[in-house]
Short mmCIF file of C-alpha atoms in Angstrom, two decimals:
data_model
loop_
_atom_site.label_atom_id
_atom_site.label_comp_id
_atom_site.label_asym_id
_atom_site.label_seq_id
_atom_site.Cartn_x
_atom_site.Cartn_y
_atom_site.Cartn_z
CA MET A 1 7.48 4.78 -1.05
CA ARG A 2 10.48 2.57 -0.53
CA PHE A 3 10.29 -1.09 0.46
CA GLY A 4 11.68 -0.53 3.96
CA ARG A 5 9.14 2.18 4.72
CA LEU A 6 6.30 -0.08 3.62
CA GLY A 7 7.57 -2.66 6.09
CA ILE A 8 7.32 -0.08 8.87
CA TYR A 9 3.66 0.59 8.02
CA ILE A 10 2.91 -3.14 7.92
CA PRO A 11 5.05 -4.59 10.73
CA VAL A 12 3.27 -7.96 10.81
CA ILE A 13 4.26 -8.89 7.25
CA SER A 14 7.44 -10.73 6.31
CA ASN A 15 9.73 -9.38 3.61
CA LYS A 16 8.95 -12.41 1.46
CA ILE A 17 5.19 -11.89 1.61
CA LEU A 18 5.52 -8.12 1.12
CA THR A 19 7.63 -8.72 -2.00
CA GLU A 20 5.08 -11.20 -3.35
CA GLN A 21 2.19 -8.82 -2.71
CA LEU A 22 3.98 -5.89 -4.33
CA ARG A 23 4.66 -8.00 -7.43
CA GLU A 24 1.00 -9.00 -7.63
CA LEU A 25 -0.17 -5.41 -7.21
CA GLU A 26 2.24 -4.31 -9.93
CA GLU A 27 1.03 -7.09 -12.28
CA ASP A 28 -2.57 -5.98 -11.63
CA GLY A 29 -1.70 -2.37 -12.43
CA ILE A 30 -2.51 -1.09 -8.92
CA ILE A 31 1.02 0.16 -8.20
CA THR A 32 4.03 1.20 -10.23
CA ARG A 33 7.62 0.24 -9.46
CA LYS A 34 10.45 2.60 -10.31
CA LYS A 35 13.98 1.27 -10.17
CA TYR A 36 16.84 3.79 -9.91
CA ASN A 37 20.20 2.98 -11.43
CA GLU A 38 22.19 3.76 -8.28
CA SER A 39 24.53 2.02 -5.94
CA PRO A 40 23.10 0.68 -3.71
CA PRO A 41 20.01 0.00 -5.85
CA ARG A 42 16.89 1.91 -4.93
CA VAL A 43 13.31 1.01 -5.80
CA GLU A 44 10.22 3.08 -5.08
CA TYR A 45 6.58 2.09 -5.29
CA SER A 46 3.62 4.36 -5.90
CA LEU A 47 -0.06 4.05 -6.67
CA SER A 48 -0.93 4.02 -10.34
CA GLU A 49 -3.93 5.92 -11.64
CA LYS A 50 -5.88 2.68 -11.30
CA GLY A 51 -4.68 2.35 -7.70
CA ARG A 52 -5.64 5.93 -6.85
CA SER A 53 -9.16 5.20 -8.08
CA LEU A 54 -9.46 2.68 -5.19
CA VAL A 55 -8.76 5.26 -2.46
CA PRO A 56 -12.37 6.50 -2.06
CA ILE A 57 -13.64 2.91 -1.98
CA LEU A 58 -11.12 1.90 0.70
CA ASN A 59 -11.99 4.96 2.77
CA GLN A 60 -15.69 4.07 2.57
CA LEU A 61 -14.92 0.51 3.61
CA SER A 62 -12.93 1.80 6.58
CA GLN A 63 -15.81 4.04 7.64
CA TRP A 64 -18.26 1.16 7.26
CA CYS A 65 -16.09 -1.00 9.51
CA GLU A 66 -15.96 1.71 12.18
CA VAL A 67 -19.77 1.88 12.28
CA ASN A 68 -20.70 -1.77 11.74
CA LEU A 69 -17.86 -3.59 13.46
CA PRO A 70 -17.20 -1.50 16.57
CA HIS A 71 -16.23 -4.59 18.56
CA LEU A 72 -13.14 -5.08 16.40
CA ASP A 73 -9.98 -3.26 17.35
CA LEU A 74 -9.30 -1.80 13.91
CA GLU A 75 -7.08 1.16 13.19
CA THR A 76 -8.69 3.36 10.59
CA CYS A 77 -6.70 4.17 7.54
CA HIS A 78 -8.10 7.13 5.67
CA LEU A 79 -5.89 7.28 2.61
CA GLU A 80 -4.84 10.46 0.95
CA THR A 81 -3.55 10.18 -2.58
CA ASP A 82 -1.01 12.95 -1.97
CA ALA A 83 0.71 10.87 0.72
CA LEU A 84 0.93 7.88 -1.57
#
């Protein structure tokens, strides 16, 4: 997924913070960053194998929130590894 598209999915985050978070996730091995040698430059991010192993845990956490925190206005995010 490209940087601009990530910003669309997380509209409340600034570009600076998104960049910092992506760098941290890459350092932790959760995502991979692929830079294309093109003009203009293009960078894409994807989940690493380590990151994909978190998907079931995040889905369970989302389901837990739906059941145990119904008073919160949370959008559920059931992740599918194919989409990432």
